Amino acid sequence: MDHAHAMAGHAADPAHIDTSTGLDSRKMAFWTFIGSECLLFGSLIATYMAYKGSSLTGPYPHDTLVNGKLEHGILNIPLTSFSTFILLMSSVMMVLALNAVQKGDKSGSVLWLLMTALFGSVFLGCQVFEFTHFYHEGLTLQTNLFGSTFFVLTGFHGAHVTVGVIYLLTLAYLAHKGKVGPEKTLNVEIAGLYWHFVDVIWIVIFPLVYLIK
Amino acid sequence: MASTATVAAPRAAAAPHAETGLWSWITTVDHKRIGVMYGVTAFLYFLVGGIEAGLVRVQLFVPNNDFLSAESYNQLFSMHALTMIFLALMPLTAAFFNFLVPLQIGARDVAFPRLNALSFWVYFFGGLFLNVSWFLKAAPNSGWFAYAPLTIKTFSPGLNMDFYVLGLQVVGFSSIIASLNFIITIINMRAPGMRLMRMPIFTWLTLITSVLMVTALAVFTIAVTELMFDRLFGTNFFNTVSAGADPLLWQHLFWMFGHPEVYILILPIMGMVSEVLPTFSRKPLFGYNVMVFSGILIGWLGWGVWSHHMFATGMGPIADSFFALSTMLIAIPTGIKIFNWLGTMWGGNLRFTTAMLFSIAFIAMFTVGGISGVMHSAAPADLQQTDTYFVVAHIHYVFFGGTVLGLWSGLYYWYPKVFGRMLDEKMGKVHFWLTLIGMNMTFFPMHFLGMYGMPRRTFTYADNLGFTALNQLETVGMVVIVLATLIFAINLFTAWKRGEVAGNNPWGAATLEWSIPSPPPVYNFREIPVVHSRMPLWEGDPALSGGIPHGKVDETTERITLGGTKVGEVRDVTDENKMSAHDLGIHLPPPSYWPIVLAAGISVFFGSMIFRQVTGPAHNLWYLSFAGLVTIVFAVYAFAFEPGHSH
Amino acid sequence: MSSTTREIVHDQHTHPTRRFYLFIGAGLLLLTVLEILGYVGETKGVYASGTAAILILILSGIKFFMVVAYFMHLKFDNKLFTGIFAFPALLGTLVIVGCIMLFHVVHGVATEYHANTPADAQHVSGGPRGG
């Protein structure tokens, strides 16, 4: 009986067929989760924006005149532009991975999933470098309003990227074992939704934190 | 699968897994059992919250009382609010969501049964964690709103608010995943023919409430996380002392959640009342569509009124005017609902059961609370009322007169469905009248006390202010409520074993959950019903179905049949009850212990941060955080790859 | 299970090709380059601070829609998913806009002292913020 259940579960994916809308419940749940995440990140960004320019002491994000003296901004725009490129590229890798899974291209799936995870890791590496650099420059969580809001916002995003990298590595391992065939497209699609959402959040954070003074 | 398509001969209790005993409850993924667990736990917390309120009222019985210290008074009124809101009323509505939504939409379970179990266990541990604070004499003491900067480490050095920030993150997480589950269940698990506009109104309002929860609680989670970072890691989000933080940030973030929270607590109740009234008026709900759209409008407007809690903070005239206007607007959809309920009863064949009495009392009492709410919406008037007992009167008319009366109405109404036995009507009537009298004795004088200028959240008052007599009346009212609740608790407990046996449909109600046995079999519906109208069980009755939109009375109507029998009739269901899901070839998800393990991991992870505080940085229990994290990761993988669960 | 009321919408959307994905990826990179040029232009004093901010926000808005519509398939998927995402995304945006308004534009006495803090009013290139 258990065997029969297992068979039925694999063959027909009941979650897909038995729904009122014909849409998969997991995918819909994932979109709802992303909706909730919109508010999580929205509140953090709102906090950042509410305090933008309100720090009483340096270091400041951008060049600032304090009592007639120029304080250089701490943000490293070239480095972050580079990591932004990397994260955008990882999103492209992710859609290529999905494409490979849909076609049943096993080696392609593994390759692109690993590449996505790799690019995500490079992004994280840039963030770790940035954080340690700031720390040495004297900007910590406790220094000023900018430090608190900046580290918590970007750190929260970084935590999401970390979870995403682990998620992708798990999928890559499963793909390597041959367990991510075309019938499992949805699993990869959902991982992709997560990954792209993390990218979308960065698309919002990058201009608001780094580019707009 | 073919072998199970034809029904095998009934085998007595051919259960593939344990169906009784503690372990079966711990590992259950059945929405009905989870609903019962939610209900029982939340009711116990309701009693705890009641004891906290009782102590507060004893303290206020005489002026200059020293029954409680100022500090314990602060802890009691704060925990009273937190317990009632997060551990009693929200979970009680969650109990109804869990038990009823799948039954009302004709589903066998929720969309993600294990996630449902997870949300219960996270709530369970979160509630325990929050109440552990009593044993350390460090319960949260800054009110449920925890206004930062008063709650940052500088001004609240104790552990009290650490319990708040950590406990509420856990409880909030539980509500987010639970409501996510209900959104998907309602959108995606409806029986054939159950269009959105045929859904029972309770299900509709559950959907709206769940959307509010998924969004509003996310804002709260961030607010609390920021406060947690301030307290544990020394960030400056609310540090107005040395970092120049804005004292209004917390209030904005908190009330962005806090106001939708009020609707989270009242919308499901409006749904319950909208089910009870038609049943006992023998009339379809008046203006179903309008009810749905006004519910959506309340949910939407509920997001745009949060700053009316902050009129006294000096937000400036533009913001004050905006939020005053939006708050006045929200009275419109609420008023529409009240007139719809009156319209439902108008000309109906009213039966005054206890459930009906509670629903009618709900309309009246909630209207009182609503009217004082409109009074608050005018910013100049609110400036006079802020921080007085007038506000306390308002919120208790909304939460007790609204949420609690509605919940009790729902309990009398659906208890027979849950346990298969009726609550005693005589005790119920006594309970009703005592509750109604008690609550008005307790909360109505608060309006006057507020106007006299009695400040809220102050542990005592002088004897020459003229507050004494009314406070004593309120405390007596509290005793009446306690008495009523005691009778209710006895009724709930005795009816469980000795109550009159209820048939499928003891009230002659119209929605799908009444078409199946009480209590429902583990698989709910032997055959998934096909729905043709909004009130399927009244469909065949010419006297009633005329009022049903889309109802068809003629012979050609495909009448709903369930298990080959016409619905709406009480019949002997014992034979059907004896057949297990296995016998009927119905696939149900197997039980799982990963939800409780994952919930334990989450609780240990957050709880360890408290112990880090107790023992000081040099001896912090970092390994507990680590153990929690490892458990979470391990349990997430085990959860994801558990065999027998498609999701 | 047969019912006319049941809206069965099978997974019929055609999946875009690799070339299409690469094209969108290239577009995203290009827009990011433009965003950074906006920043550089503002630093060099080519445009005013406000102009640059609007420019950069419009560009990132386009990027947002491109990723959501094409990489996350909302363009090809059932409209219900768009709704499920759009409502909270809109709320999140309103929370951000609301906070900017409340703390920088229409604030009253409680927030006013911010404008007098030394670090605040004197950005090198930005000038006083709005409010």
PDB file of N, CA, C and O in Angstrom, chain A residues 45-55 145-146 148-149, chain B residues 226 230 236-240 244-250, chain C residues 99 103-104 113-114 120 129:
ATOM      1  N   ILE A  45      13.397  48.663   4.840  1.00  0.00           N
ATOM      2  CA  ILE A  45      13.766  49.764   3.949  1.00  0.00           C
ATOM      3  C   ILE A  45      13.124  51.058   4.448  1.00  0.00           C
ATOM      4  O   ILE A  45      13.745  52.121   4.444  1.00  0.00           O
ATOM      5  N   ALA A  46      11.869  50.933   4.931  1.00  0.00           N
ATOM      6  CA  ALA A  46      11.192  52.124   5.469  1.00  0.00           C
ATOM      7  C   ALA A  46      11.974  52.693   6.633  1.00  0.00           C
ATOM      8  O   ALA A  46      12.131  53.919   6.752  1.00  0.00           O
ATOM      9  N   THR A  47      12.490  51.815   7.497  1.00  0.00           N
ATOM     10  CA  THR A  47      13.307  52.284   8.619  1.00  0.00           C
ATOM     11  C   THR A  47      14.545  53.005   8.104  1.00  0.00           C
ATOM     12  O   THR A  47      14.903  54.086   8.582  1.00  0.00           O
ATOM     13  N   TYR A  48      15.193  52.385   7.110  1.00  0.00           N
ATOM     14  CA  TYR A  48      16.401  52.999   6.555  1.00  0.00           C
ATOM     15  C   TYR A  48      16.080  54.390   5.996  1.00  0.00           C
ATOM     16  O   TYR A  48      16.780  55.359   6.247  1.00  0.00           O
ATOM     17  N   MET A  49      14.989  54.450   5.237  1.00  0.00           N
ATOM     18  CA  MET A  49      14.644  55.730   4.602  1.00  0.00           C
ATOM     19  C   MET A  49      14.238  56.771   5.655  1.00  0.00           C
ATOM     20  O   MET A  49      14.539  57.952   5.519  1.00  0.00           O
ATOM     21  N   ALA A  50      13.541  56.319   6.717  1.00  0.00           N
ATOM     22  CA  ALA A  50      13.136  57.272   7.758  1.00  0.00           C
ATOM     23  C   ALA A  50      14.360  57.900   8.416  1.00  0.00           C
ATOM     24  O   ALA A  50      14.334  59.064   8.798  1.00  0.00           O
ATOM     25  N   TYR A  51      15.427  57.110   8.546  1.00  0.00           N
ATOM     26  CA  TYR A  51      16.619  57.607   9.223  1.00  0.00           C
ATOM     27  C   TYR A  51      17.682  58.110   8.262  1.00  0.00           C
ATOM     28  O   TYR A  51      18.776  58.465   8.684  1.00  0.00           O
ATOM     29  N   LYS A  52      17.383  58.098   6.963  1.00  0.00           N
ATOM     30  CA  LYS A  52      18.398  58.513   5.986  1.00  0.00           C
ATOM     31  C   LYS A  52      18.836  59.946   6.295  1.00  0.00           C
ATOM     32  O   LYS A  52      18.015  60.848   6.404  1.00  0.00           O
ATOM     33  N   GLY A  53      20.126  60.114   6.451  1.00  0.00           N
ATOM     34  CA  GLY A  53      20.653  61.455   6.715  1.00  0.00           C
ATOM     35  C   GLY A  53      20.465  61.931   8.134  1.00  0.00           C
ATOM     36  O   GLY A  53      20.600  63.115   8.398  1.00  0.00           O
ATOM     37  N   SER A  54      20.122  61.054   9.079  1.00  0.00           N
ATOM     38  CA  SER A  54      19.858  61.500  10.440  1.00  0.00           C
ATOM     39  C   SER A  54      20.958  61.138  11.422  1.00  0.00           C
ATOM     40  O   SER A  54      20.828  61.431  12.599  1.00  0.00           O
ATOM     41  N   SER A  55      22.022  60.491  10.953  1.00  0.00           N
ATOM     42  CA  SER A  55      23.076  60.099  11.889  1.00  0.00           C
ATOM     43  C   SER A  55      23.717  61.329  12.506  1.00  0.00           C
ATOM     44  O   SER A  55      23.977  62.315  11.821  1.00  0.00           O
ATOM     45  N   LEU A 145      23.068  55.806  13.555  1.00  0.00           N
ATOM     46  CA  LEU A 145      21.832  55.320  12.924  1.00  0.00           C
ATOM     47  C   LEU A 145      22.126  54.658  11.594  1.00  0.00           C
ATOM     48  O   LEU A 145      21.529  53.641  11.230  1.00  0.00           O
ATOM     49  N   PHE A 146      23.064  55.245  10.834  1.00  0.00           N
ATOM     50  CA  PHE A 146      23.400  54.640   9.541  1.00  0.00           C
ATOM     51  C   PHE A 146      23.917  53.221   9.734  1.00  0.00           C
ATOM     52  O   PHE A 146      23.492  52.293   9.044  1.00  0.00           O
ATOM     53  N   SER A 148      23.413  51.061  12.187  1.00  0.00           N
ATOM     54  CA  SER A 148      22.365  50.128  12.597  1.00  0.00           C
ATOM     55  C   SER A 148      21.456  49.766  11.430  1.00  0.00           C
ATOM     56  O   SER A 148      21.226  48.588  11.142  1.00  0.00           O
ATOM     57  N   THR A 149      20.957  50.811  10.746  1.00  0.00           N
ATOM     58  CA  THR A 149      19.983  50.526   9.687  1.00  0.00           C
ATOM     59  C   THR A 149      20.660  49.834   8.516  1.00  0.00           C
ATOM     60  O   THR A 149      20.091  48.911   7.929  1.00  0.00           O
TER      61      THR A 149
ATOM     62  N   GLU B 226      13.982  44.797  15.256  1.00  0.00           N
ATOM     63  CA  GLU B 226      14.801  45.987  15.473  1.00  0.00           C
ATOM     64  C   GLU B 226      14.960  46.269  16.967  1.00  0.00           C
ATOM     65  O   GLU B 226      16.054  46.585  17.439  1.00  0.00           O
ATOM     66  N   ASP B 230      18.333  46.249  19.205  1.00  0.00           N
ATOM     67  CA  ASP B 230      18.685  47.324  20.125  1.00  0.00           C
ATOM     68  C   ASP B 230      19.024  46.767  21.501  1.00  0.00           C
ATOM     69  O   ASP B 230      19.994  47.167  22.131  1.00  0.00           O
ATOM     70  N   ASN B 236      20.982  51.119  17.239  1.00  0.00           N
ATOM     71  CA  ASN B 236      20.442  52.435  17.618  1.00  0.00           C
ATOM     72  C   ASN B 236      19.058  52.742  17.063  1.00  0.00           C
ATOM     73  O   ASN B 236      18.684  53.893  16.986  1.00  0.00           O
ATOM     74  N   PHE B 237      18.312  51.726  16.646  1.00  0.00           N
ATOM     75  CA  PHE B 237      17.043  52.017  15.983  1.00  0.00           C
ATOM     76  C   PHE B 237      16.157  52.939  16.822  1.00  0.00           C
ATOM     77  O   PHE B 237      15.497  53.818  16.298  1.00  0.00           O
ATOM     78  N   PHE B 238      16.149  52.691  18.129  1.00  0.00           N
ATOM     79  CA  PHE B 238      15.256  53.475  18.982  1.00  0.00           C
ATOM     80  C   PHE B 238      16.039  54.225  20.045  1.00  0.00           C
ATOM     81  O   PHE B 238      15.490  54.636  21.046  1.00  0.00           O
ATOM     82  N   ASN B 239      17.330  54.371  19.796  1.00  0.00           N
ATOM     83  CA  ASN B 239      18.193  55.037  20.770  1.00  0.00           C
ATOM     84  C   ASN B 239      18.098  56.547  20.602  1.00  0.00           C
ATOM     85  O   ASN B 239      18.873  57.158  19.884  1.00  0.00           O
ATOM     86  N   THR B 240      17.118  57.143  21.279  1.00  0.00           N
ATOM     87  CA  THR B 240      16.956  58.594  21.170  1.00  0.00           C
ATOM     88  C   THR B 240      17.926  59.308  22.098  1.00  0.00           C
ATOM     89  O   THR B 240      18.054  60.515  22.041  1.00  0.00           O
ATOM     90  N   GLY B 244      20.266  59.964  18.286  1.00  0.00           N
ATOM     91  CA  GLY B 244      19.362  60.812  17.515  1.00  0.00           C
ATOM     92  C   GLY B 244      18.240  60.056  16.829  1.00  0.00           C
ATOM     93  O   GLY B 244      17.686  60.522  15.837  1.00  0.00           O
ATOM     94  N   ALA B 245      17.887  58.870  17.356  1.00  0.00           N
ATOM     95  CA  ALA B 245      16.793  58.113  16.753  1.00  0.00           C
ATOM     96  C   ALA B 245      15.476  58.858  16.964  1.00  0.00           C
ATOM     97  O   ALA B 245      15.338  59.652  17.899  1.00  0.00           O
ATOM     98  N   ASP B 246      14.532  58.565  16.092  1.00  0.00           N
ATOM     99  CA  ASP B 246      13.241  59.249  16.167  1.00  0.00           C
ATOM    100  C   ASP B 246      12.305  58.486  17.093  1.00  0.00           C
ATOM    101  O   ASP B 246      12.103  57.290  16.918  1.00  0.00           O
ATOM    102  N   PRO B 247      11.737  59.146  18.083  1.00  0.00           N
ATOM    103  CA  PRO B 247      10.877  58.422  19.026  1.00  0.00           C
ATOM    104  C   PRO B 247       9.595  57.898  18.394  1.00  0.00           C
ATOM    105  O   PRO B 247       8.889  57.104  19.009  1.00  0.00           O
ATOM    106  N   LEU B 248       9.291  58.351  17.178  1.00  0.00           N
ATOM    107  CA  LEU B 248       8.031  57.900  16.575  1.00  0.00           C
ATOM    108  C   LEU B 248       8.187  56.659  15.718  1.00  0.00           C
ATOM    109  O   LEU B 248       7.190  56.060  15.306  1.00  0.00           O
ATOM    110  N   LEU B 249       9.421  56.254  15.423  1.00  0.00           N
ATOM    111  CA  LEU B 249       9.574  55.139  14.486  1.00  0.00           C
ATOM    112  C   LEU B 249       8.896  53.874  15.007  1.00  0.00           C
ATOM    113  O   LEU B 249       8.141  53.216  14.296  1.00  0.00           O
ATOM    114  N   TRP B 250       9.174  53.545  16.267  1.00  0.00           N
ATOM    115  CA  TRP B 250       8.550  52.338  16.816  1.00  0.00           C
ATOM    116  C   TRP B 250       7.041  52.444  16.738  1.00  0.00           C
ATOM    117  O   TRP B 250       6.354  51.517  16.346  1.00  0.00           O
TER     118      TRP B 250
ATOM    119  N   CYS C  99       6.496  56.096   5.315  1.00  0.00           N
ATOM    120  CA  CYS C  99       7.532  56.487   6.283  1.00  0.00           C
ATOM    121  C   CYS C  99       8.315  57.687   5.771  1.00  0.00           C
ATOM    122  O   CYS C  99       8.645  58.596   6.546  1.00  0.00           O
ATOM    123  N   PHE C 103       8.306  60.992   8.016  1.00  0.00           N
ATOM    124  CA  PHE C 103       9.528  61.390   8.706  1.00  0.00           C
ATOM    125  C   PHE C 103      10.254  62.539   8.011  1.00  0.00           C
ATOM    126  O   PHE C 103      11.088  63.182   8.610  1.00  0.00           O
ATOM    127  N   HIS C 104       9.963  62.761   6.745  1.00  0.00           N
ATOM    128  CA  HIS C 104      10.716  63.799   6.045  1.00  0.00           C
ATOM    129  C   HIS C 104       9.864  64.914   5.467  1.00  0.00           C
ATOM    130  O   HIS C 104      10.388  65.954   5.129  1.00  0.00           O
ATOM    131  N   TYR C 113      13.070  68.224  15.173  1.00  0.00           N
ATOM    132  CA  TYR C 113      14.432  68.540  15.582  1.00  0.00           C
ATOM    133  C   TYR C 113      15.459  67.884  14.688  1.00  0.00           C
ATOM    134  O   TYR C 113      16.608  68.272  14.648  1.00  0.00           O
ATOM    135  N   HIS C 114      15.019  66.900  13.906  1.00  0.00           N
ATOM    136  CA  HIS C 114      15.940  66.241  12.987  1.00  0.00           C
ATOM    137  C   HIS C 114      16.543  67.205  11.991  1.00  0.00           C
ATOM    138  O   HIS C 114      17.695  67.077  11.613  1.00  0.00           O
ATOM    139  N   ASP C 120      22.689  66.481   9.208  1.00  0.00           N
ATOM    140  CA  ASP C 120      21.539  66.270   8.342  1.00  0.00           C
ATOM    141  C   ASP C 120      21.454  67.250   7.196  1.00  0.00           C
ATOM    142  O   ASP C 120      21.359  66.854   6.031  1.00  0.00           O
ATOM    143  N   ARG C 129      17.625  68.218   2.487  1.00  0.00           N
ATOM    144  CA  ARG C 129      16.609  67.268   2.029  1.00  0.00           C
ATOM    145  C   ARG C 129      15.252  67.941   2.051  1.00  0.00           C
ATOM    146  O   ARG C 129      15.074  68.959   2.727  1.00  0.00           O
TER     147      ARG C 129
END
